[in-house]
Amino acid sequence: EVRHKERLGDTIGPALRAEYEVMDRRVLSKVRDLFGGRLKYALTGAAPVKQEMLEFFDACGVLILEGYGSTETSAVVSANAPDDFKFGTVGKPMPGTDVKIADESEILVRGPHVFQGYHGLEEETKVVLDEDGWFHTGDLGEIDDEGFLKISGRAKEIIVTSSGKNITPTNIEDKIAESSAVSQAIVVGDDRPYLVALISADGKGDDDGDGPDEAAIQKAIDNANKDLANIEQVKKFKVLPRGLSQEEGELTPTLKIKREKVYENFKDEIEELYGDGDRDDD
């Protein structure tokens, strides 16, 4: 609140100022000291940062600015700026960059920095780069009234249930993975009447001596389900017998989940989750 008032030029009352100074001595300054004590700004991309985390670091005096882009766009499409930012977004498009939201909320980008195609891969290029020069990012998002871009998920990761409902699994997975009992969560439900989850729990599975903390995992799923519509809720879960790995083709070199490969490698576990008869909770 203090940082927000400072930016607006508002008066900070003596009680609030005193409370902030006490907190700064006890906690916030110690966080700044971890970065050498002089860091004011940091840039981040590739994966979203929780808004509470951004607000916490801002209170500490370190403003973290999120940006967005890809290799095909010469790294940057949009970015928050120190004097023009909004938490929960990836900022406004860079100068010379055209961004629009197409059908199904996919983000399209065009500009002089957008690549001309994948070398030697003409067909693959046609899939993502149209005749008008728009790069189809495969990311879902929206542009708010102030021009800030917000990412909501990946088009390629959309789950379409048997009733035709479109669900973005990454948001649900992130909620479940907030628990320390969960290393990774992979939601399943394509062409199924309800969602289930495959859980990686620090590489532990049913064969380990201690075993995973299934009660904590269930609590994590229950907490995630609280804010979700019924069709988006995870009804069952299965702890995987091992952690996901690059060797098995389930993770990219940057440790992103290759969803289809996970589905393929753990098809037996998935079938077991649906094995007692699909129930339509829609």
PDB file of N, CA and C in Angstrom, residues 49-121:
ATOM      1  N   VAL A  49       4.683 -15.376 -12.775  1.00  0.00           N
ATOM      2  CA  VAL A  49       4.961 -15.217 -11.356  1.00  0.00           C
ATOM      3  C   VAL A  49       3.652 -14.862 -10.671  1.00  0.00           C
ATOM      4  N   LYS A  50       3.389 -15.468  -9.531  1.00  0.00           N
ATOM      5  CA  LYS A  50       2.149 -15.184  -8.821  1.00  0.00           C
ATOM      6  C   LYS A  50       2.107 -13.712  -8.418  1.00  0.00           C
ATOM      7  N   GLN A  51       0.938 -13.125  -8.521  1.00  0.00           N
ATOM      8  CA  GLN A  51       0.799 -11.698  -8.246  1.00  0.00           C
ATOM      9  C   GLN A  51       1.197 -11.368  -6.818  1.00  0.00           C
ATOM     10  N   GLU A  52       0.886 -12.260  -5.873  1.00  0.00           N
ATOM     11  CA  GLU A  52       1.255 -12.011  -4.484  1.00  0.00           C
ATOM     12  C   GLU A  52       2.770 -11.902  -4.335  1.00  0.00           C
ATOM     13  N   MET A  53       3.495 -12.708  -5.123  1.00  0.00           N
ATOM     14  CA  MET A  53       4.952 -12.667  -5.076  1.00  0.00           C
ATOM     15  C   MET A  53       5.476 -11.345  -5.634  1.00  0.00           C
ATOM     16  N   LEU A  54       4.882 -10.901  -6.735  1.00  0.00           N
ATOM     17  CA  LEU A  54       5.284  -9.630  -7.322  1.00  0.00           C
ATOM     18  C   LEU A  54       5.032  -8.482  -6.348  1.00  0.00           C
ATOM     19  N   GLU A  55       3.886  -8.516  -5.684  1.00  0.00           N
ATOM     20  CA  GLU A  55       3.543  -7.457  -4.742  1.00  0.00           C
ATOM     21  C   GLU A  55       4.465  -7.481  -3.528  1.00  0.00           C
ATOM     22  N   PHE A  56       4.860  -8.684  -3.107  1.00  0.00           N
ATOM     23  CA  PHE A  56       5.767  -8.796  -1.963  1.00  0.00           C
ATOM     24  C   PHE A  56       7.129  -8.183  -2.280  1.00  0.00           C
ATOM     25  N   PHE A  57       7.696  -8.546  -3.430  1.00  0.00           N
ATOM     26  CA  PHE A  57       9.001  -8.000  -3.800  1.00  0.00           C
ATOM     27  C   PHE A  57       8.918  -6.485  -4.027  1.00  0.00           C
ATOM     28  N   ASP A  58       7.791  -6.030  -4.557  1.00  0.00           N
ATOM     29  CA  ASP A  58       7.612  -4.593  -4.736  1.00  0.00           C
ATOM     30  C   ASP A  58       7.633  -3.887  -3.386  1.00  0.00           C
ATOM     31  N   ALA A  59       6.974  -4.486  -2.395  1.00  0.00           N
ATOM     32  CA  ALA A  59       6.984  -3.920  -1.047  1.00  0.00           C
ATOM     33  C   ALA A  59       8.403  -3.887  -0.477  1.00  0.00           C
ATOM     34  N   CYS A  60       9.220  -4.845  -0.902  1.00  0.00           N
ATOM     35  CA  CYS A  60      10.613  -4.894  -0.448  1.00  0.00           C
ATOM     36  C   CYS A  60      11.479  -3.854  -1.141  1.00  0.00           C
ATOM     37  N   GLY A  61      10.946  -3.234  -2.187  1.00  0.00           N
ATOM     38  CA  GLY A  61      11.719  -2.245  -2.919  1.00  0.00           C
ATOM     39  C   GLY A  61      12.333  -2.766  -4.192  1.00  0.00           C
ATOM     40  N   VAL A  62      11.928  -3.963  -4.612  1.00  0.00           N
ATOM     41  CA  VAL A  62      12.413  -4.551  -5.863  1.00  0.00           C
ATOM     42  C   VAL A  62      11.215  -4.783  -6.772  1.00  0.00           C
ATOM     43  N   LEU A  63      11.095  -3.981  -7.807  1.00  0.00           N
ATOM     44  CA  LEU A  63       9.967  -4.095  -8.732  1.00  0.00           C
ATOM     45  C   LEU A  63      10.298  -5.124  -9.810  1.00  0.00           C
ATOM     46  N   ILE A  64       9.547  -6.220  -9.835  1.00  0.00           N
ATOM     47  CA  ILE A  64       9.750  -7.268 -10.836  1.00  0.00           C
ATOM     48  C   ILE A  64       8.766  -7.029 -11.981  1.00  0.00           C
ATOM     49  N   LEU A  65       9.300  -6.895 -13.175  1.00  0.00           N
ATOM     50  CA  LEU A  65       8.499  -6.569 -14.357  1.00  0.00           C
ATOM     51  C   LEU A  65       8.419  -7.786 -15.270  1.00  0.00           C
ATOM     52  N   GLU A  66       7.204  -8.254 -15.504  1.00  0.00           N
ATOM     53  CA  GLU A  66       7.011  -9.419 -16.364  1.00  0.00           C
ATOM     54  C   GLU A  66       6.943  -9.010 -17.831  1.00  0.00           C
ATOM     55  N   GLY A  67       7.515  -9.872 -18.670  1.00  0.00           N
ATOM     56  CA  GLY A  67       7.452  -9.669 -20.110  1.00  0.00           C
ATOM     57  C   GLY A  67       7.058 -10.951 -20.802  1.00  0.00           C
ATOM     58  N   TYR A  68       6.891 -10.881 -22.125  1.00  0.00           N
ATOM     59  CA  TYR A  68       6.408 -12.036 -22.884  1.00  0.00           C
ATOM     60  C   TYR A  68       7.027 -12.040 -24.271  1.00  0.00           C
ATOM     61  N   GLY A  69       7.325 -13.219 -24.751  1.00  0.00           N
ATOM     62  CA  GLY A  69       7.841 -13.353 -26.105  1.00  0.00           C
ATOM     63  C   GLY A  69       8.250 -14.786 -26.378  1.00  0.00           C
ATOM     64  N   SER A  70       8.884 -15.002 -27.516  1.00  0.00           N
ATOM     65  CA  SER A  70       9.335 -16.334 -27.892  1.00  0.00           C
ATOM     66  C   SER A  70      10.514 -16.213 -28.839  1.00  0.00           C
ATOM     67  N   THR A  71      11.145 -17.326 -29.130  1.00  0.00           N
ATOM     68  CA  THR A  71      12.260 -17.324 -30.071  1.00  0.00           C
ATOM     69  C   THR A  71      11.815 -16.771 -31.424  1.00  0.00           C
ATOM     70  N   GLU A  72      10.596 -17.131 -31.837  1.00  0.00           N
ATOM     71  CA  GLU A  72      10.093 -16.715 -33.152  1.00  0.00           C
ATOM     72  C   GLU A  72       9.834 -15.210 -33.240  1.00  0.00           C
ATOM     73  N   THR A  73       9.767 -14.545 -32.099  1.00  0.00           N
ATOM     74  CA  THR A  73       9.531 -13.094 -32.098  1.00  0.00           C
ATOM     75  C   THR A  73      10.772 -12.329 -31.650  1.00  0.00           C
ATOM     76  N   SER A  74      11.926 -12.928 -31.843  1.00  0.00           N
ATOM     77  CA  SER A  74      13.192 -12.314 -31.411  1.00  0.00           C
ATOM     78  C   SER A  74      13.148 -11.947 -29.931  1.00  0.00           C
ATOM     79  N   ALA A  75      12.572 -12.850 -29.185  1.00  0.00           N
ATOM     80  CA  ALA A  75      12.540 -12.813 -27.716  1.00  0.00           C
ATOM     81  C   ALA A  75      11.405 -11.996 -27.111  1.00  0.00           C
ATOM     82  N   VAL A  76      11.160 -10.752 -27.575  1.00  0.00           N
ATOM     83  CA  VAL A  76      10.216  -9.908 -26.840  1.00  0.00           C
ATOM     84  C   VAL A  76       9.018  -9.497 -27.690  1.00  0.00           C
ATOM     85  N   VAL A  77       7.836  -9.634 -27.114  1.00  0.00           N
ATOM     86  CA  VAL A  77       6.594  -9.134 -27.705  1.00  0.00           C
ATOM     87  C   VAL A  77       6.081  -7.958 -26.886  1.00  0.00           C
ATOM     88  N   SER A  78       6.045  -8.148 -25.588  1.00  0.00           N
ATOM     89  CA  SER A  78       5.534  -7.105 -24.701  1.00  0.00           C
ATOM     90  C   SER A  78       6.311  -7.140 -23.389  1.00  0.00           C
ATOM     91  N   ALA A  79       6.221  -6.046 -22.638  1.00  0.00           N
ATOM     92  CA  ALA A  79       6.898  -5.997 -21.345  1.00  0.00           C
ATOM     93  C   ALA A  79       6.337  -4.857 -20.516  1.00  0.00           C
ATOM     94  N   ASN A  80       6.293  -5.085 -19.217  1.00  0.00           N
ATOM     95  CA  ASN A  80       5.969  -4.003 -18.306  1.00  0.00           C
ATOM     96  C   ASN A  80       7.171  -3.085 -18.172  1.00  0.00           C
ATOM     97  N   ALA A  81       6.916  -1.822 -17.894  1.00  0.00           N
ATOM     98  CA  ALA A  81       7.980  -0.828 -17.731  1.00  0.00           C
ATOM     99  C   ALA A  81       7.894  -0.233 -16.328  1.00  0.00           C
ATOM    100  N   PRO A  82       8.995   0.280 -15.810  1.00  0.00           N
ATOM    101  CA  PRO A  82       8.981   0.848 -14.454  1.00  0.00           C
ATOM    102  C   PRO A  82       7.920   1.914 -14.247  1.00  0.00           C
ATOM    103  N   ASP A  83       7.639   2.699 -15.284  1.00  0.00           N
ATOM    104  CA  ASP A  83       6.659   3.773 -15.159  1.00  0.00           C
ATOM    105  C   ASP A  83       5.322   3.451 -15.813  1.00  0.00           C
ATOM    106  N   ASP A  84       5.157   2.192 -16.228  1.00  0.00           N
ATOM    107  CA  ASP A  84       3.905   1.800 -16.888  1.00  0.00           C
ATOM    108  C   ASP A  84       3.750   0.287 -16.788  1.00  0.00           C
ATOM    109  N   PHE A  85       3.242  -0.169 -15.662  1.00  0.00           N
ATOM    110  CA  PHE A  85       3.141  -1.612 -15.432  1.00  0.00           C
ATOM    111  C   PHE A  85       1.830  -1.949 -14.746  1.00  0.00           C
ATOM    112  N   LYS A  86       1.481  -3.215 -14.853  1.00  0.00           N
ATOM    113  CA  LYS A  86       0.299  -3.727 -14.146  1.00  0.00           C
ATOM    114  C   LYS A  86       0.577  -5.172 -13.766  1.00  0.00           C
ATOM    115  N   PHE A  87       0.552  -5.449 -12.469  1.00  0.00           N
ATOM    116  CA  PHE A  87       0.771  -6.812 -12.005  1.00  0.00           C
ATOM    117  C   PHE A  87      -0.308  -7.731 -12.577  1.00  0.00           C
ATOM    118  N   GLY A  88       0.088  -8.960 -12.904  1.00  0.00           N
ATOM    119  CA  GLY A  88      -0.854  -9.921 -13.468  1.00  0.00           C
ATOM    120  C   GLY A  88      -0.923  -9.858 -14.978  1.00  0.00           C
ATOM    121  N   THR A  89      -0.127  -8.969 -15.576  1.00  0.00           N
ATOM    122  CA  THR A  89      -0.058  -8.871 -17.041  1.00  0.00           C
ATOM    123  C   THR A  89       1.399  -8.967 -17.478  1.00  0.00           C
ATOM    124  N   VAL A  90       1.609  -9.084 -18.785  1.00  0.00           N
ATOM    125  CA  VAL A  90       2.970  -9.095 -19.331  1.00  0.00           C
ATOM    126  C   VAL A  90       3.256  -7.784 -20.053  1.00  0.00           C
ATOM    127  N   GLY A  91       2.549  -6.749 -19.654  1.00  0.00           N
ATOM    128  CA  GLY A  91       2.823  -5.419 -20.165  1.00  0.00           C
ATOM    129  C   GLY A  91       2.154  -5.100 -21.494  1.00  0.00           C
ATOM    130  N   LYS A  92       2.586  -3.998 -22.079  1.00  0.00           N
ATOM    131  CA  LYS A  92       2.062  -3.548 -23.363  1.00  0.00           C
ATOM    132  C   LYS A  92       3.019  -3.966 -24.482  1.00  0.00           C
ATOM    133  N   PRO A  93       2.490  -4.161 -25.706  1.00  0.00           N
ATOM    134  CA  PRO A  93       3.361  -4.530 -26.833  1.00  0.00           C
ATOM    135  C   PRO A  93       4.481  -3.519 -27.035  1.00  0.00           C
ATOM    136  N   MET A  94       5.649  -4.030 -27.427  1.00  0.00           N
ATOM    137  CA  MET A  94       6.789  -3.162 -27.689  1.00  0.00           C
ATOM    138  C   MET A  94       6.515  -2.303 -28.919  1.00  0.00           C
ATOM    139  N   PRO A  95       7.173  -1.146 -29.045  1.00  0.00           N
ATOM    140  CA  PRO A  95       6.995  -0.292 -30.237  1.00  0.00           C
ATOM    141  C   PRO A  95       7.270  -1.068 -31.522  1.00  0.00           C
ATOM    142  N   GLY A  96       6.401  -0.927 -32.501  1.00  0.00           N
ATOM    143  CA  GLY A  96       6.551  -1.627 -33.767  1.00  0.00           C
ATOM    144  C   GLY A  96       5.979  -3.026 -33.774  1.00  0.00           C
ATOM    145  N   THR A  97       5.401  -3.424 -32.661  1.00  0.00           N
ATOM    146  CA  THR A  97       4.831  -4.766 -32.541  1.00  0.00           C
ATOM    147  C   THR A  97       3.309  -4.704 -32.598  1.00  0.00           C
ATOM    148  N   ASP A  98       2.721  -5.447 -33.522  1.00  0.00           N
ATOM    149  CA  ASP A  98       1.264  -5.557 -33.594  1.00  0.00           C
ATOM    150  C   ASP A  98       0.835  -6.837 -32.888  1.00  0.00           C
ATOM    151  N   VAL A  99      -0.138  -6.716 -32.009  1.00  0.00           N
ATOM    152  CA  VAL A  99      -0.682  -7.874 -31.293  1.00  0.00           C
ATOM    153  C   VAL A  99      -2.192  -7.831 -31.405  1.00  0.00           C
ATOM    154  N   LYS A 100      -2.785  -8.972 -31.734  1.00  0.00           N
ATOM    155  CA  LYS A 100      -4.242  -9.051 -31.738  1.00  0.00           C
ATOM    156  C   LYS A 100      -4.680 -10.398 -31.199  1.00  0.00           C
ATOM    157  N   ILE A 101      -5.914 -10.438 -30.734  1.00  0.00           N
ATOM    158  CA  ILE A 101      -6.494 -11.660 -30.188  1.00  0.00           C
ATOM    159  C   ILE A 101      -7.427 -12.243 -31.234  1.00  0.00           C
ATOM    160  N   ALA A 102      -7.117 -13.444 -31.697  1.00  0.00           N
ATOM    161  CA  ALA A 102      -7.882 -14.085 -32.767  1.00  0.00           C
ATOM    162  C   ALA A 102      -8.960 -14.998 -32.184  1.00  0.00           C
ATOM    163  N   ASP A 103      -9.505 -15.841 -33.049  1.00  0.00           N
ATOM    164  CA  ASP A 103     -10.527 -16.789 -32.613  1.00  0.00           C
ATOM    165  C   ASP A 103      -9.993 -17.675 -31.504  1.00  0.00           C
ATOM    166  N   GLU A 104     -10.864 -18.063 -30.601  1.00  0.00           N
ATOM    167  CA  GLU A 104     -10.513 -18.932 -29.474  1.00  0.00           C
ATOM    168  C   GLU A 104      -9.467 -18.291 -28.567  1.00  0.00           C
ATOM    169  N   SER A 105      -9.357 -16.950 -28.620  1.00  0.00           N
ATOM    170  CA  SER A 105      -8.485 -16.173 -27.728  1.00  0.00           C
ATOM    171  C   SER A 105      -6.994 -16.360 -27.982  1.00  0.00           C
ATOM    172  N   GLU A 106      -6.603 -16.871 -29.168  1.00  0.00           N
ATOM    173  CA  GLU A 106      -5.178 -17.050 -29.435  1.00  0.00           C
ATOM    174  C   GLU A 106      -4.507 -15.709 -29.721  1.00  0.00           C
ATOM    175  N   ILE A 107      -3.288 -15.550 -29.201  1.00  0.00           N
ATOM    176  CA  ILE A 107      -2.510 -14.336 -29.398  1.00  0.00           C
ATOM    177  C   ILE A 107      -1.751 -14.424 -30.721  1.00  0.00           C
ATOM    178  N   LEU A 108      -1.920 -13.401 -31.569  1.00  0.00           N
ATOM    179  CA  LEU A 108      -1.207 -13.308 -32.839  1.00  0.00           C
ATOM    180  C   LEU A 108      -0.275 -12.105 -32.787  1.00  0.00           C
ATOM    181  N   VAL A 109       0.920 -12.263 -33.356  1.00  0.00           N
ATOM    182  CA  VAL A 109       1.927 -11.205 -33.310  1.00  0.00           C
ATOM    183  C   VAL A 109       2.458 -10.944 -34.716  1.00  0.00           C
ATOM    184  N   ARG A 110       2.675  -9.665 -35.020  1.00  0.00           N
ATOM    185  CA  ARG A 110       3.246  -9.305 -36.311  1.00  0.00           C
ATOM    186  C   ARG A 110       4.186  -8.116 -36.119  1.00  0.00           C
ATOM    187  N   GLY A 111       5.289  -8.114 -36.878  1.00  0.00           N
ATOM    188  CA  GLY A 111       6.234  -7.016 -36.782  1.00  0.00           C
ATOM    189  C   GLY A 111       7.555  -7.381 -37.430  1.00  0.00           C
ATOM    190  N   PRO A 112       8.473  -6.425 -37.548  1.00  0.00           N
ATOM    191  CA  PRO A 112       9.759  -6.677 -38.206  1.00  0.00           C
ATOM    192  C   PRO A 112      10.636  -7.676 -37.477  1.00  0.00           C
ATOM    193  N   HIS A 113      10.339  -7.933 -36.215  1.00  0.00           N
ATOM    194  CA  HIS A 113      11.144  -8.867 -35.423  1.00  0.00           C
ATOM    195  C   HIS A 113      10.619 -10.294 -35.484  1.00  0.00           C
ATOM    196  N   VAL A 114       9.475 -10.505 -36.135  1.00  0.00           N
ATOM    197  CA  VAL A 114       8.912 -11.861 -36.232  1.00  0.00           C
ATOM    198  C   VAL A 114       9.698 -12.647 -37.292  1.00  0.00           C
ATOM    199  N   PHE A 115       9.998 -13.879 -36.978  1.00  0.00           N
ATOM    200  CA  PHE A 115      10.836 -14.695 -37.867  1.00  0.00           C
ATOM    201  C   PHE A 115      10.172 -14.932 -39.229  1.00  0.00           C
ATOM    202  N   GLN A 116      10.968 -15.362 -40.193  1.00  0.00           N
ATOM    203  CA  GLN A 116      10.457 -15.617 -41.542  1.00  0.00           C
ATOM    204  C   GLN A 116      10.139 -17.087 -41.763  1.00  0.00           C
ATOM    205  N   GLY A 117      10.491 -17.932 -40.820  1.00  0.00           N
ATOM    206  CA  GLY A 117      10.160 -19.342 -40.949  1.00  0.00           C
ATOM    207  C   GLY A 117      11.228 -20.226 -40.338  1.00  0.00           C
ATOM    208  N   TYR A 118      10.862 -21.476 -40.113  1.00  0.00           N
ATOM    209  CA  TYR A 118      11.803 -22.463 -39.596  1.00  0.00           C
ATOM    210  C   TYR A 118      12.670 -22.962 -40.749  1.00  0.00           C
ATOM    211  N   HIS A 119      13.971 -22.975 -40.573  1.00  0.00           N
ATOM    212  CA  HIS A 119      14.897 -23.344 -41.638  1.00  0.00           C
ATOM    213  C   HIS A 119      14.639 -24.774 -42.122  1.00  0.00           C
ATOM    214  N   GLY A 120      14.333 -24.895 -43.407  1.00  0.00           N
ATOM    215  CA  GLY A 120      14.133 -26.210 -43.997  1.00  0.00           C
ATOM    216  C   GLY A 120      12.847 -26.902 -43.599  1.00  0.00           C
ATOM    217  N   LEU A 121      11.954 -26.181 -42.937  1.00  0.00           N
ATOM    218  CA  LEU A 121      10.704 -26.797 -42.466  1.00  0.00           C
ATOM    219  C   LEU A 121       9.515 -25.965 -42.964  1.00  0.00           C
TER     220      LEU A 121
END
